[in-house]
Tab-separated table of C-alpha atoms in Angstrom:
chain	number	residue	atom	x	y	z
A	19	UNK	CA	6.141	-3.640	-19.503
A	20	UNK	CA	5.819	-7.482	-19.758
A	21	UNK	CA	7.190	-11.273	-20.858
A	22	UNK	CA	10.294	-13.676	-22.211
A	23	UNK	CA	9.854	-15.075	-25.742
A	24	UNK	CA	13.309	-15.908	-27.027
A	25	UNK	CA	13.400	-13.665	-30.043
A	26	UNK	CA	15.675	-11.396	-31.977
A	27	UNK	CA	14.126	-8.658	-34.022
A	28	UNK	CA	15.830	-6.620	-36.715
A	29	UNK	CA	15.500	-2.883	-37.117
A	30	UNK	CA	14.293	-1.002	-40.130
A	31	UNK	CA	15.308	2.470	-39.057
A	32	UNK	CA	12.642	4.982	-40.037
A	33	UNK	CA	13.419	7.590	-37.416
A	34	UNK	CA	14.278	10.099	-40.116
A	35	UNK	CA	10.592	10.163	-41.056
A	36	UNK	CA	9.709	10.963	-37.474
A	37	UNK	CA	11.944	14.003	-37.110
A	38	UNK	CA	10.506	16.776	-39.269
A	39	UNK	CA	12.796	18.783	-41.482
A	40	UNK	CA	11.756	21.898	-39.608
A	41	UNK	CA	13.801	20.730	-36.643
A	42	UNK	CA	17.065	20.871	-38.537
A	43	UNK	CA	19.117	23.641	-40.096
A	44	UNK	CA	20.690	23.602	-43.540
A	45	UNK	CA	21.235	20.637	-45.853
A	46	UNK	CA	24.051	18.145	-45.607
A	47	UNK	CA	24.783	14.662	-46.858
A	48	UNK	CA	23.125	11.808	-44.942
A	49	UNK	CA	25.344	10.622	-42.069
A	50	UNK	CA	26.312	6.973	-41.609
A	51	UNK	CA	23.563	4.694	-40.265
A	52	UNK	CA	23.655	3.596	-36.623
A	53	UNK	CA	23.834	-0.231	-36.523
A	54	UNK	CA	20.794	-2.330	-35.623
A	55	UNK	CA	20.677	-3.264	-31.929
A	56	UNK	CA	17.858	-5.808	-31.788
A	57	UNK	CA	18.154	-7.334	-28.309
A	58	UNK	CA	15.974	-10.254	-27.215
A	59	UNK	CA	13.337	-11.301	-24.697
A	60	UNK	CA	13.059	-14.587	-22.801
A	61	UNK	CA	9.596	-15.387	-21.411
A	62	UNK	CA	9.539	-18.072	-18.725
A	63	UNK	CA	6.263	-19.383	-17.221
A	64	UNK	CA	6.170	-19.379	-13.430
A	65	UNK	CA	5.202	-22.472	-11.447
A	66	UNK	CA	3.834	-23.170	-7.974
A	67	UNK	CA	6.646	-23.356	-5.433
A	68	UNK	CA	6.804	-24.210	-1.733
A	69	UNK	CA	8.515	-21.758	0.606
A	70	UNK	CA	11.111	-23.332	2.938
A	71	UNK	CA	8.917	-22.651	5.982
A	72	UNK	CA	5.804	-24.256	4.545
A	73	UNK	CA	4.947	-27.716	3.347
A	74	UNK	CA	3.861	-28.259	-0.225
A	75	UNK	CA	0.638	-29.727	1.121
A	76	UNK	CA	-0.338	-26.530	2.968
A	77	UNK	CA	0.614	-24.180	0.142
A	78	UNK	CA	-2.293	-22.860	-1.883
A	79	UNK	CA	-2.156	-23.517	-5.603
A	80	UNK	CA	-1.932	-19.786	-6.267
A	81	UNK	CA	-0.423	-18.342	-3.071
A	82	UNK	CA	3.188	-18.485	-4.274
A	83	UNK	CA	4.705	-18.977	-7.690
A	84	UNK	CA	8.192	-18.530	-9.054
A	85	UNK	CA	11.302	-20.130	-10.473
A	86	UNK	CA	14.161	-21.659	-8.557
A	87	UNK	CA	17.750	-20.558	-9.106
A	88	UNK	CA	18.783	-21.329	-12.705
A	89	UNK	CA	21.058	-20.466	-15.624
A	90	UNK	CA	19.471	-18.442	-18.429
A	91	UNK	CA	20.540	-16.507	-21.488
A	92	UNK	CA	21.996	-13.014	-21.057
A	93	UNK	CA	19.637	-10.276	-19.824
A	94	UNK	CA	19.783	-6.924	-18.023
A	95	UNK	CA	16.166	-6.166	-17.086
A	96	UNK	CA	13.447	-8.268	-15.458
A	97	UNK	CA	9.703	-8.012	-14.976
A	98	UNK	CA	6.654	-10.206	-14.503
A	99	UNK	CA	3.585	-10.210	-16.781
A	100	UNK	CA	0.225	-11.996	-16.795
A	101	UNK	CA	-2.699	-12.588	-19.126
A	102	UNK	CA	-5.421	-10.167	-17.989
A	103	UNK	CA	-4.492	-6.492	-18.070
A	104	UNK	CA	-7.424	-5.728	-15.746
A	105	UNK	CA	-6.257	-8.192	-13.071
A	106	UNK	CA	-4.147	-6.729	-10.282
A	107	UNK	CA	-1.283	-8.550	-8.619
A	108	UNK	CA	-1.989	-8.200	-4.885
A	109	UNK	CA	1.298	-9.389	-3.497
A	110	UNK	CA	5.056	-9.102	-3.776
A	111	UNK	CA	7.543	-9.904	-6.539
A	112	UNK	CA	11.206	-10.451	-5.687
A	113	UNK	CA	14.158	-11.495	-7.829
A	114	UNK	CA	17.772	-12.557	-7.333
A	115	UNK	CA	20.200	-12.376	-10.232
A	116	UNK	CA	23.731	-13.517	-10.990
A	117	UNK	CA	26.203	-11.198	-12.692
A	118	UNK	CA	27.328	-12.477	-16.088
A	119	UNK	CA	30.385	-14.724	-15.975
A	120	UNK	CA	30.539	-14.856	-12.188
A	121	UNK	CA	29.260	-16.888	-9.282
A	122	UNK	CA	28.072	-13.759	-7.477
A	123	UNK	CA	24.357	-13.588	-6.738
A	124	UNK	CA	22.541	-10.452	-5.638
A	125	UNK	CA	20.282	-10.322	-2.618
A	126	UNK	CA	16.528	-10.370	-3.083
A	127	UNK	CA	15.322	-7.234	-4.861
A	128	UNK	CA	11.737	-5.971	-4.871
A	129	UNK	CA	9.969	-5.394	-8.174
A	130	UNK	CA	7.292	-2.683	-8.219
A	131	UNK	CA	3.939	-4.463	-8.652
A	132	UNK	CA	1.624	-1.449	-8.849
A	133	UNK	CA	1.997	-0.703	-12.528
A	134	UNK	CA	-1.506	-0.881	-14.042
A	135	UNK	CA	-1.846	2.895	-13.773
A	136	UNK	CA	0.576	3.183	-16.694
A	137	UNK	CA	-0.832	2.404	-20.114
A	138	UNK	CA	-3.177	3.415	-22.888
A	139	UNK	CA	-6.552	4.942	-22.063
A	140	UNK	CA	-9.685	2.767	-22.170
A	141	UNK	CA	-11.555	3.067	-25.442
A	142	UNK	CA	-8.467	3.774	-27.546
A	143	UNK	CA	-7.250	1.430	-30.256
A	144	UNK	CA	-4.127	0.667	-28.239
A	145	UNK	CA	-5.992	0.057	-24.996
A	146	UNK	CA	-8.577	-2.169	-26.657
A	147	UNK	CA	-6.187	-4.024	-28.977
A	148	UNK	CA	-6.471	-7.308	-27.069
A	149	UNK	CA	-2.671	-7.494	-26.981
A	150	UNK	CA	-2.097	-5.639	-23.709
A	151	UNK	CA	-1.113	-7.707	-20.658
A	152	UNK	CA	-0.913	-7.027	-16.967
A	153	UNK	CA	2.605	-6.352	-15.732
A	154	UNK	CA	4.894	-5.183	-12.987
A	155	UNK	CA	7.314	-2.337	-13.536
A	156	UNK	CA	10.582	-3.592	-15.050
A	157	UNK	CA	13.745	-3.636	-12.917
A	158	UNK	CA	17.236	-2.920	-14.271
A	159	UNK	CA	19.717	-5.465	-12.839
A	160	UNK	CA	22.699	-5.113	-15.190
A	161	UNK	CA	24.290	-7.850	-17.278
A	162	UNK	CA	23.197	-11.184	-15.809
A	163	UNK	CA	22.945	-14.863	-16.746
A	164	UNK	CA	21.235	-16.409	-13.713
A	165	UNK	CA	17.883	-15.717	-12.051
A	166	UNK	CA	15.525	-16.761	-9.272
A	167	UNK	CA	12.066	-15.264	-8.728
A	168	UNK	CA	9.255	-15.570	-6.207
A	169	UNK	CA	5.752	-14.089	-6.357
A	170	UNK	CA	3.702	-14.176	-3.147
A	171	UNK	CA	0.062	-13.241	-2.702
A	172	UNK	CA	-0.858	-10.919	0.163
A	173	UNK	CA	-2.520	-12.821	2.983
A	174	UNK	CA	-5.260	-10.222	3.445
A	175	UNK	CA	-6.448	-10.514	-0.161
A	176	UNK	CA	-8.754	-13.383	-1.043
A	177	UNK	CA	-8.041	-13.056	-4.767
A	178	UNK	CA	-5.537	-15.541	-6.194
A	179	UNK	CA	-2.461	-14.479	-8.123
A	180	UNK	CA	-3.278	-13.524	-11.733
A	181	UNK	CA	-3.334	-16.316	-14.308
A	182	UNK	CA	-0.513	-16.774	-16.786
A	183	UNK	CA	2.371	-15.354	-14.732
A	184	UNK	CA	5.604	-15.207	-16.715
A	185	UNK	CA	9.072	-13.892	-15.971
A	186	UNK	CA	10.375	-11.536	-18.635
A	187	UNK	CA	14.137	-11.333	-19.086
A	188	UNK	CA	15.151	-8.536	-21.438
A	189	UNK	CA	18.474	-8.246	-23.233
A	190	UNK	CA	18.837	-4.700	-24.666
A	191	UNK	CA	21.446	-5.698	-27.244
A	192	UNK	CA	25.002	-4.521	-27.527
A	193	UNK	CA	26.130	-1.119	-26.304
A	194	UNK	CA	26.471	1.597	-28.916
A	195	UNK	CA	30.028	2.072	-30.119
A	196	UNK	CA	31.965	5.111	-28.895
A	197	UNK	CA	30.753	8.264	-30.597
A	198	UNK	CA	27.441	6.738	-31.755
A	199	UNK	CA	25.474	7.168	-28.539
A	200	UNK	CA	24.069	10.596	-27.807
A	201	UNK	CA	24.100	9.891	-24.059
A	202	UNK	CA	27.673	11.031	-23.451
A	203	UNK	CA	27.448	14.769	-22.932
A	204	UNK	CA	31.133	15.182	-23.801
A	205	UNK	CA	30.429	13.758	-27.276
A	206	UNK	CA	29.943	16.672	-29.660
A	207	UNK	CA	27.669	15.294	-32.363
A	208	UNK	CA	27.485	16.975	-35.792
A	209	UNK	CA	24.722	19.566	-36.026
A	210	UNK	CA	22.770	17.403	-38.471
A	211	UNK	CA	23.418	14.099	-36.727
A	212	UNK	CA	20.289	11.917	-36.638
A	213	UNK	CA	21.259	10.772	-33.163
A	214	UNK	CA	21.035	14.168	-31.449
A	215	UNK	CA	18.931	17.286	-31.896
A	216	UNK	CA	21.204	20.086	-30.674
A	217	UNK	CA	20.095	22.660	-28.147
A	218	UNK	CA	18.876	25.916	-29.693
A	219	UNK	CA	19.048	29.448	-28.397
A	220	UNK	CA	15.800	31.286	-27.696
A	221	UNK	CA	15.982	33.164	-31.007
A	222	UNK	CA	16.729	29.963	-32.934
A	223	UNK	CA	13.838	28.200	-31.211
A	224	UNK	CA	11.419	31.026	-31.973
A	225	UNK	CA	12.488	30.931	-35.646
A	226	UNK	CA	11.356	27.317	-36.006
A	227	UNK	CA	8.089	26.887	-37.984
A	228	UNK	CA	6.383	25.078	-35.096
A	229	UNK	CA	7.031	28.127	-32.880
A	230	UNK	CA	5.016	30.503	-35.060
A	231	UNK	CA	1.601	31.470	-33.608
A	232	UNK	CA	-1.379	30.002	-35.415
A	233	UNK	CA	-4.880	29.099	-34.304
A	234	UNK	CA	-5.385	25.338	-34.484
A	235	UNK	CA	-8.579	23.902	-36.002
A	236	UNK	CA	-10.572	21.295	-34.137
A	237	UNK	CA	-9.605	17.639	-34.518
A	238	UNK	CA	-11.518	14.458	-33.748
A	239	UNK	CA	-11.452	12.897	-30.262
A	240	UNK	CA	-8.484	10.604	-29.628
A	241	UNK	CA	-10.747	7.602	-29.000
A	242	UNK	CA	-11.655	7.857	-32.692
A	243	UNK	CA	-8.297	9.089	-33.970
A	244	UNK	CA	-6.773	7.315	-36.919
A	245	UNK	CA	-3.191	6.104	-37.115
A	246	UNK	CA	-1.196	8.335	-39.424
A	247	UNK	CA	0.942	6.397	-41.943
A	248	UNK	CA	4.679	6.916	-41.657
A	249	UNK	CA	4.908	7.430	-45.397
A	250	UNK	CA	3.416	10.880	-44.893
A	251	UNK	CA	6.400	13.189	-44.576
A	252	UNK	CA	4.310	15.895	-42.945
A	253	UNK	CA	1.903	15.574	-40.046
A	254	UNK	CA	-1.585	16.854	-40.998
A	255	UNK	CA	-2.066	20.554	-40.171
A	256	UNK	CA	-4.644	19.857	-37.475
A	257	UNK	CA	-1.992	18.237	-35.278
A	258	UNK	CA	0.912	20.515	-36.113
A	259	UNK	CA	2.199	22.382	-33.025
A	260	UNK	CA	1.680	26.123	-33.160
A	261	UNK	CA	2.600	28.313	-30.240
A	262	UNK	CA	-0.380	30.045	-28.676
A	263	UNK	CA	0.228	33.515	-27.172
A	264	UNK	CA	-1.468	34.383	-23.888
A	265	UNK	CA	-3.253	37.317	-25.523
A	266	UNK	CA	-3.997	38.472	-29.045
A	267	UNK	CA	-0.909	39.987	-30.607
A	268	UNK	CA	1.332	38.919	-27.742
A	269	UNK	CA	4.502	36.970	-28.306
A	270	UNK	CA	4.231	33.325	-27.215
A	271	UNK	CA	6.337	32.110	-24.320
A	272	UNK	CA	8.564	29.265	-25.535
A	273	UNK	CA	11.635	27.989	-23.728
A	274	UNK	CA	14.775	27.301	-25.779
A	275	UNK	CA	14.740	23.795	-27.223
A	276	UNK	CA	17.046	21.596	-25.112
A	277	UNK	CA	19.414	18.998	-26.486
A	278	UNK	CA	17.412	15.835	-27.266
A	279	UNK	CA	18.833	12.397	-28.003
A	280	UNK	CA	16.664	10.846	-30.686
A	281	UNK	CA	15.365	7.291	-30.891
A	282	UNK	CA	18.175	6.562	-33.314
A	283	UNK	CA	20.585	7.975	-30.746
A	284	UNK	CA	19.583	5.433	-28.079
A	285	UNK	CA	19.283	2.588	-30.576
A	286	UNK	CA	15.511	2.053	-30.803
A	287	UNK	CA	14.566	-0.774	-33.162
A	288	UNK	CA	11.889	0.823	-35.335
A	289	UNK	CA	10.682	-2.564	-36.593
A	290	UNK	CA	9.677	-3.488	-33.040
A	291	UNK	CA	6.833	-0.980	-32.624
A	292	UNK	CA	3.570	-0.746	-34.514
A	293	UNK	CA	3.740	1.278	-37.706
A	294	UNK	CA	2.230	4.703	-38.017
A	295	UNK	CA	1.714	7.386	-35.385
A	296	UNK	CA	-1.249	8.485	-33.278
A	297	UNK	CA	-1.689	12.134	-32.310
A	298	UNK	CA	-3.744	14.049	-29.799
A	299	UNK	CA	-4.974	17.617	-30.299
A	300	UNK	CA	-2.602	19.508	-28.037
A	301	UNK	CA	-0.131	19.282	-25.168
A	302	UNK	CA	-1.775	21.079	-22.266
A	303	UNK	CA	-0.040	19.276	-19.404
A	304	UNK	CA	3.111	17.322	-18.565
A	305	UNK	CA	2.869	14.322	-16.228
A	306	UNK	CA	6.167	13.476	-14.543
A	307	UNK	CA	6.976	9.832	-13.736
A	308	UNK	CA	9.785	7.709	-12.407
A	309	UNK	CA	10.354	4.410	-14.196
A	310	UNK	CA	10.803	2.478	-10.893
A	311	UNK	CA	13.601	0.538	-12.611
A	312	UNK	CA	16.153	1.223	-9.863
A	313	UNK	CA	19.084	3.621	-9.643
A	314	UNK	CA	22.016	1.284	-10.250
A	315	UNK	CA	22.462	2.254	-13.909
A	316	UNK	CA	25.215	4.586	-15.132
A	317	UNK	CA	24.471	7.369	-17.590
A	318	UNK	CA	26.468	5.484	-20.214
A	319	UNK	CA	24.037	2.588	-19.708
A	320	UNK	CA	20.950	4.791	-20.086
A	321	UNK	CA	20.445	3.904	-23.801
A	322	UNK	CA	20.487	0.213	-22.822
A	323	UNK	CA	17.941	0.900	-20.069
A	324	UNK	CA	15.730	2.656	-22.616
A	325	UNK	CA	16.002	-0.164	-25.151
A	326	UNK	CA	15.073	-2.617	-22.387
A	327	UNK	CA	12.033	-0.600	-21.280
A	328	UNK	CA	10.995	-0.201	-24.932
A	329	UNK	CA	11.188	-3.957	-25.521
A	330	UNK	CA	9.339	-4.632	-22.254
A	331	UNK	CA	6.565	-2.196	-23.191
A	332	UNK	CA	6.092	-3.616	-26.698
A	333	UNK	CA	7.033	-7.312	-26.606
A	334	UNK	CA	6.154	-8.149	-23.017
A	335	UNK	CA	3.314	-5.709	-22.262
A	336	UNK	CA	1.719	-5.551	-25.703
A	337	UNK	CA	1.839	-1.775	-26.131
A	338	UNK	CA	2.203	-0.216	-29.574
A	339	UNK	CA	5.441	1.627	-28.691
A	340	UNK	CA	7.492	3.038	-25.821
A	341	UNK	CA	4.936	4.414	-23.364
A	342	UNK	CA	6.448	7.769	-22.370
A	343	UNK	CA	6.870	10.726	-24.714
A	344	UNK	CA	10.276	11.595	-23.245
A	345	UNK	CA	12.783	10.174	-20.786
A	346	UNK	CA	15.444	11.872	-18.671
A	347	UNK	CA	18.441	10.128	-17.086
A	348	UNK	CA	20.206	10.964	-13.820
A	349	UNK	CA	22.775	13.111	-15.662
A	350	UNK	CA	20.093	15.292	-17.211
A	351	UNK	CA	20.214	13.836	-20.728
A	352	UNK	CA	16.843	14.094	-22.492
A	353	UNK	CA	15.645	11.309	-24.805
A	354	UNK	CA	12.904	11.096	-27.402
A	355	UNK	CA	10.362	8.480	-26.333
A	356	UNK	CA	7.282	7.412	-28.297
A	357	UNK	CA	7.746	7.892	-32.049
A	358	UNK	CA	5.898	10.556	-34.014
A	359	UNK	CA	8.019	13.704	-33.763
A	360	UNK	CA	9.457	15.453	-30.729
A	361	UNK	CA	7.585	18.696	-31.477
A	362	UNK	CA	4.268	16.961	-32.154
A	363	UNK	CA	1.353	16.119	-29.858
A	364	UNK	CA	2.002	12.365	-29.856
A	365	UNK	CA	-0.538	10.271	-27.931
A	366	UNK	CA	1.369	8.286	-25.303
A	367	UNK	CA	0.576	5.499	-22.821
A	368	UNK	CA	1.867	6.897	-19.544
A	369	UNK	CA	-0.961	8.236	-17.345
A	370	UNK	CA	-4.022	5.999	-17.509
A	371	UNK	CA	-7.092	8.135	-18.104
A	372	UNK	CA	-5.190	11.319	-18.950
A	373	UNK	CA	-3.023	10.547	-21.987
A	374	UNK	CA	-5.152	12.827	-24.176
A	375	UNK	CA	-3.732	16.356	-24.587
A	376	UNK	CA	-0.768	15.623	-22.317
A	377	UNK	CA	2.781	14.323	-22.459
A	378	UNK	CA	4.617	11.933	-20.167
A	379	UNK	CA	8.167	12.616	-18.987
A	380	UNK	CA	9.838	9.681	-17.228
A	381	UNK	CA	12.934	10.107	-15.088
A	382	UNK	CA	14.943	6.878	-15.216
A	383	UNK	CA	15.220	5.457	-11.706
A	384	UNK	CA	13.264	5.039	-8.477
A	385	UNK	CA	12.675	8.137	-6.371
A	386	UNK	CA	10.421	7.042	-3.532
A	387	UNK	CA	13.228	7.316	-0.979
A	388	UNK	CA	16.141	8.545	-3.136
A	389	UNK	CA	16.501	12.219	-4.031
A	390	UNK	CA	16.559	12.862	-7.786
A	391	UNK	CA	19.729	14.562	-9.042
A	392	UNK	CA	19.418	18.300	-9.658
A	393	UNK	CA	20.468	17.725	-13.291
A	394	UNK	CA	17.414	15.525	-13.873
A	395	UNK	CA	15.002	18.060	-12.328
A	396	UNK	CA	16.565	20.843	-14.410
A	397	UNK	CA	16.183	18.749	-17.571
A	398	UNK	CA	12.488	18.197	-16.818
A	399	UNK	CA	12.035	21.954	-16.398
A	400	UNK	CA	13.868	22.800	-19.633
A	401	UNK	CA	12.010	20.165	-21.650
A	402	UNK	CA	8.640	21.272	-20.299
A	403	UNK	CA	9.408	24.953	-20.976
A	404	UNK	CA	10.017	24.172	-24.632
A	405	UNK	CA	7.356	21.560	-25.383
A	406	UNK	CA	4.571	23.155	-23.337
A	407	UNK	CA	5.516	26.537	-24.809
A	408	UNK	CA	4.877	25.229	-28.328
A	409	UNK	CA	1.262	24.724	-27.293
A	410	UNK	CA	0.867	27.893	-25.228
A	411	UNK	CA	0.908	26.277	-21.769
A	412	UNK	CA	2.209	28.101	-18.682
A	413	UNK	CA	4.254	25.712	-16.472
A	414	UNK	CA	3.003	27.548	-13.353
A	415	UNK	CA	-0.594	27.421	-14.486
A	416	UNK	CA	-3.606	25.143	-14.109
A	417	UNK	CA	-5.387	23.076	-16.738
A	418	UNK	CA	-8.629	21.095	-16.843
A	419	UNK	CA	-8.500	17.635	-18.426
A	420	UNK	CA	-11.305	15.131	-18.947
A	421	UNK	CA	-10.720	11.684	-17.481
A	422	UNK	CA	-10.836	8.702	-19.796
A	423	UNK	CA	-11.319	6.495	-16.721
A	424	UNK	CA	-8.402	6.175	-14.321
A	425	UNK	CA	-9.527	4.453	-11.146
A	426	UNK	CA	-9.085	7.726	-9.246
A	427	UNK	CA	-11.439	9.688	-11.494
A	428	UNK	CA	-14.391	8.160	-13.337
A	429	UNK	CA	-14.634	8.502	-17.097
A	430	UNK	CA	-15.913	11.892	-18.195
A	431	UNK	CA	-15.025	13.746	-14.996
A	432	UNK	CA	-13.317	17.090	-15.531
A	433	UNK	CA	-10.256	17.422	-13.307
A	434	UNK	CA	-8.077	20.458	-12.567
A	435	UNK	CA	-4.318	19.814	-12.606
A	436	UNK	CA	-1.134	21.786	-12.359
A	437	UNK	CA	0.238	22.100	-15.893
A	438	UNK	CA	3.281	20.204	-14.604
A	439	UNK	CA	1.869	17.408	-12.455
A	440	UNK	CA	3.010	14.113	-11.035
A	441	UNK	CA	1.513	10.808	-12.110
A	442	UNK	CA	-0.058	10.435	-8.644
A	443	UNK	CA	-2.193	13.496	-9.317
A	444	UNK	CA	-4.145	11.516	-11.900
A	445	UNK	CA	-4.094	8.061	-10.327
A	446	UNK	CA	-3.766	6.364	-6.938
A	447	UNK	CA	-0.053	5.615	-7.197
A	448	UNK	CA	3.262	6.497	-5.569
A	449	UNK	CA	4.700	7.515	-8.965
A	450	UNK	CA	6.843	9.583	-9.479
A	451	UNK	CA	8.038	8.755	-5.970
A	452	UNK	CA	7.756	11.118	-3.015
A	453	UNK	CA	11.228	12.601	-3.432
A	454	UNK	CA	10.753	13.476	-7.103
A	455	UNK	CA	7.185	14.681	-6.529
A	456	UNK	CA	8.477	17.127	-3.918
A	457	UNK	CA	10.709	18.711	-6.599
A	458	UNK	CA	7.883	19.531	-9.010
A	459	UNK	CA	7.314	22.972	-7.486
A	460	UNK	CA	10.953	23.785	-8.244
A	461	UNK	CA	10.512	22.451	-11.781
A	462	UNK	CA	7.412	24.598	-12.378
A	463	UNK	CA	9.155	27.790	-11.262
A	464	UNK	CA	12.290	27.054	-13.300
A	465	UNK	CA	10.286	26.059	-16.377
A	466	UNK	CA	8.296	29.294	-16.333
A	467	UNK	CA	11.550	31.229	-16.012
A	468	UNK	CA	13.003	29.382	-19.025
A	469	UNK	CA	9.919	30.493	-20.955
A	470	UNK	CA	10.730	34.094	-20.043
A	471	UNK	CA	7.765	34.559	-17.723
A	472	UNK	CA	9.942	35.985	-14.945
């Protein structure tokens, strides 16, 4: 989640390679291609500024930085990034924005600065790529063409603000045309549409190849895992999902597959991310997050929010792809996140120290003091029932994961989690917000019921 380099990047859509044939039914002619929605990022360096109540002489070189009110190119999401991913921003970030084509400016809005707990694990190729930057969470502000920003260091901290502060202004690109976005739940997409994977009944889900019980062989640790080329139509057998029954001969518990809007459905530019996919051995736990991007978006805008987060993760923050494995909007729509196959154990960058053998589900919005909609909580439960069920996990159960180094738990420490946990369980963070965290018990119970556990 980071930066603003004025750029426009084309899309070479390869999502069809990501969605295995086993997830579809029958054979039909290829549907029309969804148009490229490249978007752009502006990256503006911040400068030392003097607050109105202080003289320039008394202001420390690094105590406050920002940009004064100015016209900029169109954008809808903002964030601040800096050079060193290991440097923390001890202070506040606030922005004001002007709605496109108007003279109306917003009030000052806070940007979430505690964001380093999201990202790739230490020791992985992504985490050690040298491309990753420090960053705030991004904030959705809607279509805008004017901005002002201020970054202030906390008085109690002796450390200066991080070096290389830049304001990232993200333009998600044009909205999808009517009927092309999978976000509108009244839009009935064709069964074989590449933009939407339709919901399946329990019997249809259990008939899918990935739902058939099979003992998985051992695979190498993720720190040494190799990137799988996209040219390979099939994921190697050692990372294929196979449902694991609770006891020998027992039928596995798998929730019905919910409706999932694919990357093509929300307009992901496949040329933006790094090529190839990285897999972990299994999916033993689901970590629930909020994106801390604010709640002002509409469900129709959710694909634009996703494209903005995606661009912020890759272009601004230096990640290899969208960080979360799945996203859920306030209306309960479920979206494919990081590329590699919705039924596969794709290694994400969502819960620092615990990305191995887990998945990250991000609810779009900020739920520290706002109650998440029931539709979003239900979607989390349904998604977890299906995806965890493919790997034999009980949503009401416990699981032990080994920390890759998270700040809360040192590297190598074995930690017991609820199978459905909040981000704060693995790191010292507010995520997924107190209000959403308080709903996880409800999600666990509902998810187990969707699996048929009673």
